[in-house]
Amino acid sequence: MNQALKPDISAPANLSAGIYSDLQRKLIVGDLRPAENLSIRTLAEEYKVSAMPVREALRQLASEDALIGAAKKAYRVPNLTSEQAADLFFVRAVLEGAAAEIAAERVSEADIKILRKHNIDLEAAWGKQHASDFLFANYQFHRHVYSLTGNSALQSMIDALYVRTGPWLAYGITNLVKPDKWMGEHDHIITALGQRDKAETRRLMEEDARWGVELFRELG
Amino acid sequence: MNQALKPDISAPANLSAGIYSDLQRKLIVGDLRPAENLSIRTLAEEYKVSAMPVREALRQLASEDALIGAAKKAYRVPNLTSEQAADLFFVRAVLEGAAAEIAAERVSEADIKILRKHNIDLEAAWGKQHASDFLFANYQFHRHVYSLTGNSALQSMIDALYVRTGPWLAYGITNLVKPDKWMGEHDHIITALGQRDKAETRRLMEEDARWGVELFRELG
DNA sequence: GCATTCATTCTGTGATCACAGTTTATGATA
DNA sequence: TATCATAAACTGTGATCACAGAATGAATGC
């Protein structure tokens, strides 16, 4: 997950790894919808490989609860309940808050520039109500911040949360359009980072993570 | 990982799942040592199954960085560097601290009683310098606390950290005996929980997580 | 006696097959 | 036309085989 997100299968140490990261990306940006079924054999045909690498990728995603895998039944994208979503966003706030505090100590001007770029992409996607572009830009923004910690364990854990919330967020954005609801907390985060203000950066990052829960409440 | 830790393969929805949790337990309590090699075929013989379920269990553990899986080379237990270990304990402090704060709001007298029991087991194991018993009791104690949150995403993430630090902690305890070094922070945690003191519980829990790093520093 | 090379053994990976549950579609019956 | 039984299609799971690269050993050269 530390690799760049390419549209196709990227640098394959294994075939499984390539399929895994491709599906991961599709989950993060919401290309796969809640309750959607994923079949080993069908995906194997699409990726033009045997069933073997696909089943390993799916099993791996299921072990992270990014997919649901019941015995003898098709894998499927989870449909989060309100409690489950709230739990995920809580953990995200805790981890990203701690990460942001460290990031504020290490951020450079080059980082600020990159974050601004991601934020422009993000607002453009929001203006067009393009869910997957929005989620991708949002992920890129946040990822750049918490990658500044240099803590790979922390990074992969946060990544896993984006994978799990992606399908649900995409559904919420697409089916529950509230363009005025989102005010762009990211600008404030960039400002706080630029000022190396640890406490404020943390506070804003936690608040931003909570935004997902807000959106969720209206979905019911 | 939310299942009880049994010595043998437990309720097998799959064969893979049973092997997975058995290896997981062995990692947590340090039955597997750093740099130890795990071969698919060898384990398949031990578990009396084909290679199929074993390779899926190993791949899954490798995906969580609980094992190292290079291409065409044997899976092996990671040998943590000082930076890696510090990163893991940092995340553990962040997550368990947040969890402890919630636990302090929800803890019951029955919970306190269970925690005391785990603590007695823990100190007995420490007195005998029995690494795996100690790590198991320690895990049970902490797990009971953060399970009080009811947040399964949070729980499985913390579990994953115990899996990754287990082998290294066992090595440290066995090869670097400092019986006087450890003063039993757990008693204070139980007290703070009993008083429903959120801030103090969090502070103590974060401090306790930092203990692993201390032990680590002396290991070099 | 020591280093180097080559063969053997061991490693994970991918493909293919058989099997047993699940789901879906079809057809018969009222 | 609606409902239920039955069969066909689809699902993940486990086992087995072939293969290529890595590690290990022994034998050969110096």
CSV table of C-alpha atoms in Angstrom, one decimal, chain B residues 5-141:
chain,number,residue,atom,x,y,z
B,5,LEU,CA,-6.6,-18.3,22.1
B,6,LYS,CA,-6.6,-22.1,22.2
B,7,PRO,CA,-3.5,-24.1,22.1
B,8,ASP,CA,-4.7,-26.0,19.1
B,9,ILE,CA,-6.6,-25.2,15.9
B,10,SER,CA,-9.9,-23.7,17.0
B,11,ALA,CA,-13.3,-23.6,15.3
B,12,PRO,CA,-12.3,-23.9,11.7
B,13,ALA,CA,-14.6,-22.1,9.3
B,14,ASN,CA,-11.6,-22.8,7.1
B,15,LEU,CA,-8.5,-24.8,7.6
B,16,SER,CA,-6.6,-21.6,6.8
B,17,ALA,CA,-8.3,-19.7,9.5
B,18,GLY,CA,-7.4,-22.3,12.1
B,19,ILE,CA,-3.8,-22.4,11.1
B,20,TYR,CA,-3.7,-18.6,10.9
B,21,SER,CA,-4.9,-18.1,14.5
B,22,ASP,CA,-2.6,-20.8,15.8
B,23,LEU,CA,0.4,-19.1,14.3
B,24,GLN,CA,-0.8,-15.8,15.5
B,25,ARG,CA,-0.9,-17.0,19.0
B,26,LYS,CA,2.6,-18.5,18.7
B,27,LEU,CA,3.8,-15.1,17.5
B,28,ILE,CA,2.1,-13.2,20.3
B,29,VAL,CA,3.5,-15.3,23.1
B,30,GLY,CA,6.9,-15.7,21.5
B,31,ASP,CA,6.8,-19.4,20.6
B,32,LEU,CA,8.3,-18.3,17.2
B,33,ARG,CA,11.6,-16.6,17.4
B,34,PRO,CA,13.0,-13.7,15.4
B,35,ALA,CA,14.6,-14.8,12.1
B,36,GLU,CA,13.0,-18.3,12.4
B,37,ASN,CA,12.1,-19.8,9.1
B,38,LEU,CA,8.6,-21.1,8.3
B,39,SER,CA,8.2,-23.4,5.4
B,40,ILE,CA,4.8,-24.1,3.8
B,41,ARG,CA,5.4,-27.8,3.2
B,42,THR,CA,6.9,-28.4,6.7
B,43,LEU,CA,4.0,-26.7,8.4
B,44,ALA,CA,1.6,-28.6,6.2
B,45,GLU,CA,3.0,-31.9,7.5
B,46,GLU,CA,2.8,-30.7,11.1
B,47,TYR,CA,-0.9,-29.6,10.7
B,48,LYS,CA,-1.6,-32.7,8.6
B,49,VAL,CA,-3.1,-30.7,5.8
B,50,SER,CA,-2.1,-29.9,2.3
B,51,ALA,CA,0.0,-26.9,1.4
B,52,MET,CA,-3.0,-24.9,0.3
B,53,PRO,CA,-4.3,-23.7,3.7
B,54,VAL,CA,-0.8,-23.1,5.1
B,55,ARG,CA,0.3,-20.9,2.2
B,56,GLU,CA,-2.8,-18.7,2.6
B,57,ALA,CA,-2.3,-18.4,6.4
B,58,LEU,CA,1.4,-17.5,5.9
B,59,ARG,CA,0.6,-15.0,3.1
B,60,GLN,CA,-2.0,-13.4,5.3
B,61,LEU,CA,0.5,-13.0,8.2
B,62,ALA,CA,3.0,-11.6,5.8
B,63,SER,CA,0.5,-9.0,4.6
B,64,GLU,CA,0.2,-7.8,8.1
B,65,ASP,CA,4.0,-7.7,8.4
B,66,ALA,CA,3.8,-10.3,11.1
B,67,LEU,CA,6.1,-12.4,8.8
B,68,ILE,CA,8.5,-11.5,6.1
B,69,GLY,CA,7.7,-13.1,2.7
B,70,ALA,CA,10.2,-12.5,0.0
B,71,ALA,CA,9.8,-14.1,-3.5
B,72,LYS,CA,10.9,-17.7,-3.7
B,73,LYS,CA,12.4,-17.5,-0.2
B,74,ALA,CA,11.2,-19.0,3.0
B,75,TYR,CA,8.8,-17.0,5.1
B,76,ARG,CA,10.5,-15.9,8.3
B,77,VAL,CA,9.8,-14.1,11.6
B,78,PRO,CA,11.0,-10.5,11.3
B,79,ASN,CA,13.9,-9.2,13.3
B,80,LEU,CA,12.9,-5.8,14.3
B,81,THR,CA,15.3,-2.8,14.1
B,82,SER,CA,15.2,-0.2,16.9
B,83,GLU,CA,13.3,2.2,14.7
B,84,GLN,CA,10.7,-0.4,13.7
B,85,ALA,CA,10.1,-1.5,17.2
B,86,ALA,CA,9.8,2.1,18.4
B,87,ASP,CA,7.2,2.8,15.6
B,88,LEU,CA,5.1,-0.2,16.7
B,89,PHE,CA,5.1,0.8,20.3
B,90,PHE,CA,4.2,4.4,19.4
B,91,VAL,CA,1.2,3.2,17.5
B,92,ARG,CA,0.3,0.9,20.4
B,93,ALA,CA,0.5,3.8,22.9
B,94,VAL,CA,-1.8,5.9,20.7
B,95,LEU,CA,-4.4,3.3,20.2
B,96,GLU,CA,-4.4,1.7,23.6
B,97,GLY,CA,-4.4,5.2,25.2
B,98,ALA,CA,-7.5,6.1,23.3
B,99,ALA,CA,-9.1,2.8,24.1
B,100,ALA,CA,-8.3,3.0,27.8
B,101,GLU,CA,-10.1,6.4,28.0
B,102,ILE,CA,-13.3,4.8,26.7
B,103,ALA,CA,-12.8,1.7,28.8
B,104,ALA,CA,-12.7,3.8,31.9
B,105,GLU,CA,-16.2,4.9,31.1
B,106,ARG,CA,-17.5,1.4,30.7
B,107,VAL,CA,-15.6,-0.8,33.1
B,108,SER,CA,-17.6,-2.9,35.6
B,109,GLU,CA,-16.7,-4.6,38.8
B,110,ALA,CA,-16.6,-7.9,37.1
B,111,ASP,CA,-14.1,-6.5,34.6
B,112,ILE,CA,-11.9,-5.3,37.5
B,113,LYS,CA,-12.0,-8.8,39.0
B,114,ILE,CA,-10.9,-10.4,35.7
B,115,LEU,CA,-8.1,-7.8,35.2
B,116,ARG,CA,-6.8,-8.6,38.7
B,117,LYS,CA,-6.7,-12.3,37.8
B,118,HIS,CA,-4.7,-11.6,34.7
B,119,ASN,CA,-2.4,-9.5,36.7
B,120,ILE,CA,-1.7,-12.2,39.2
B,121,ASP,CA,-0.9,-14.6,36.3
B,122,LEU,CA,1.3,-12.0,34.9
B,123,GLU,CA,3.4,-11.4,38.0
B,124,ALA,CA,3.7,-15.1,38.6
B,125,ALA,CA,5.0,-15.6,35.1
B,126,TRP,CA,7.4,-12.7,35.6
B,127,GLY,CA,8.7,-14.1,38.8
B,128,LYS,CA,9.5,-17.4,37.0
B,129,GLN,CA,10.9,-15.4,34.0
B,130,HIS,CA,8.6,-17.5,31.8
B,131,ALA,CA,8.4,-15.4,28.7
B,132,SER,CA,5.5,-17.0,26.9
B,133,ASP,CA,3.3,-17.2,30.0
B,134,PHE,CA,4.2,-13.6,30.8
B,135,LEU,CA,3.4,-12.4,27.3
B,136,PHE,CA,0.1,-14.3,27.2
B,137,ALA,CA,-1.1,-12.9,30.5
B,138,ASN,CA,0.0,-9.4,29.5
B,139,TYR,CA,-1.9,-9.7,26.3
B,140,GLN,CA,-5.0,-11.0,28.1
B,141,PHE,CA,-4.8,-8.1,30.5
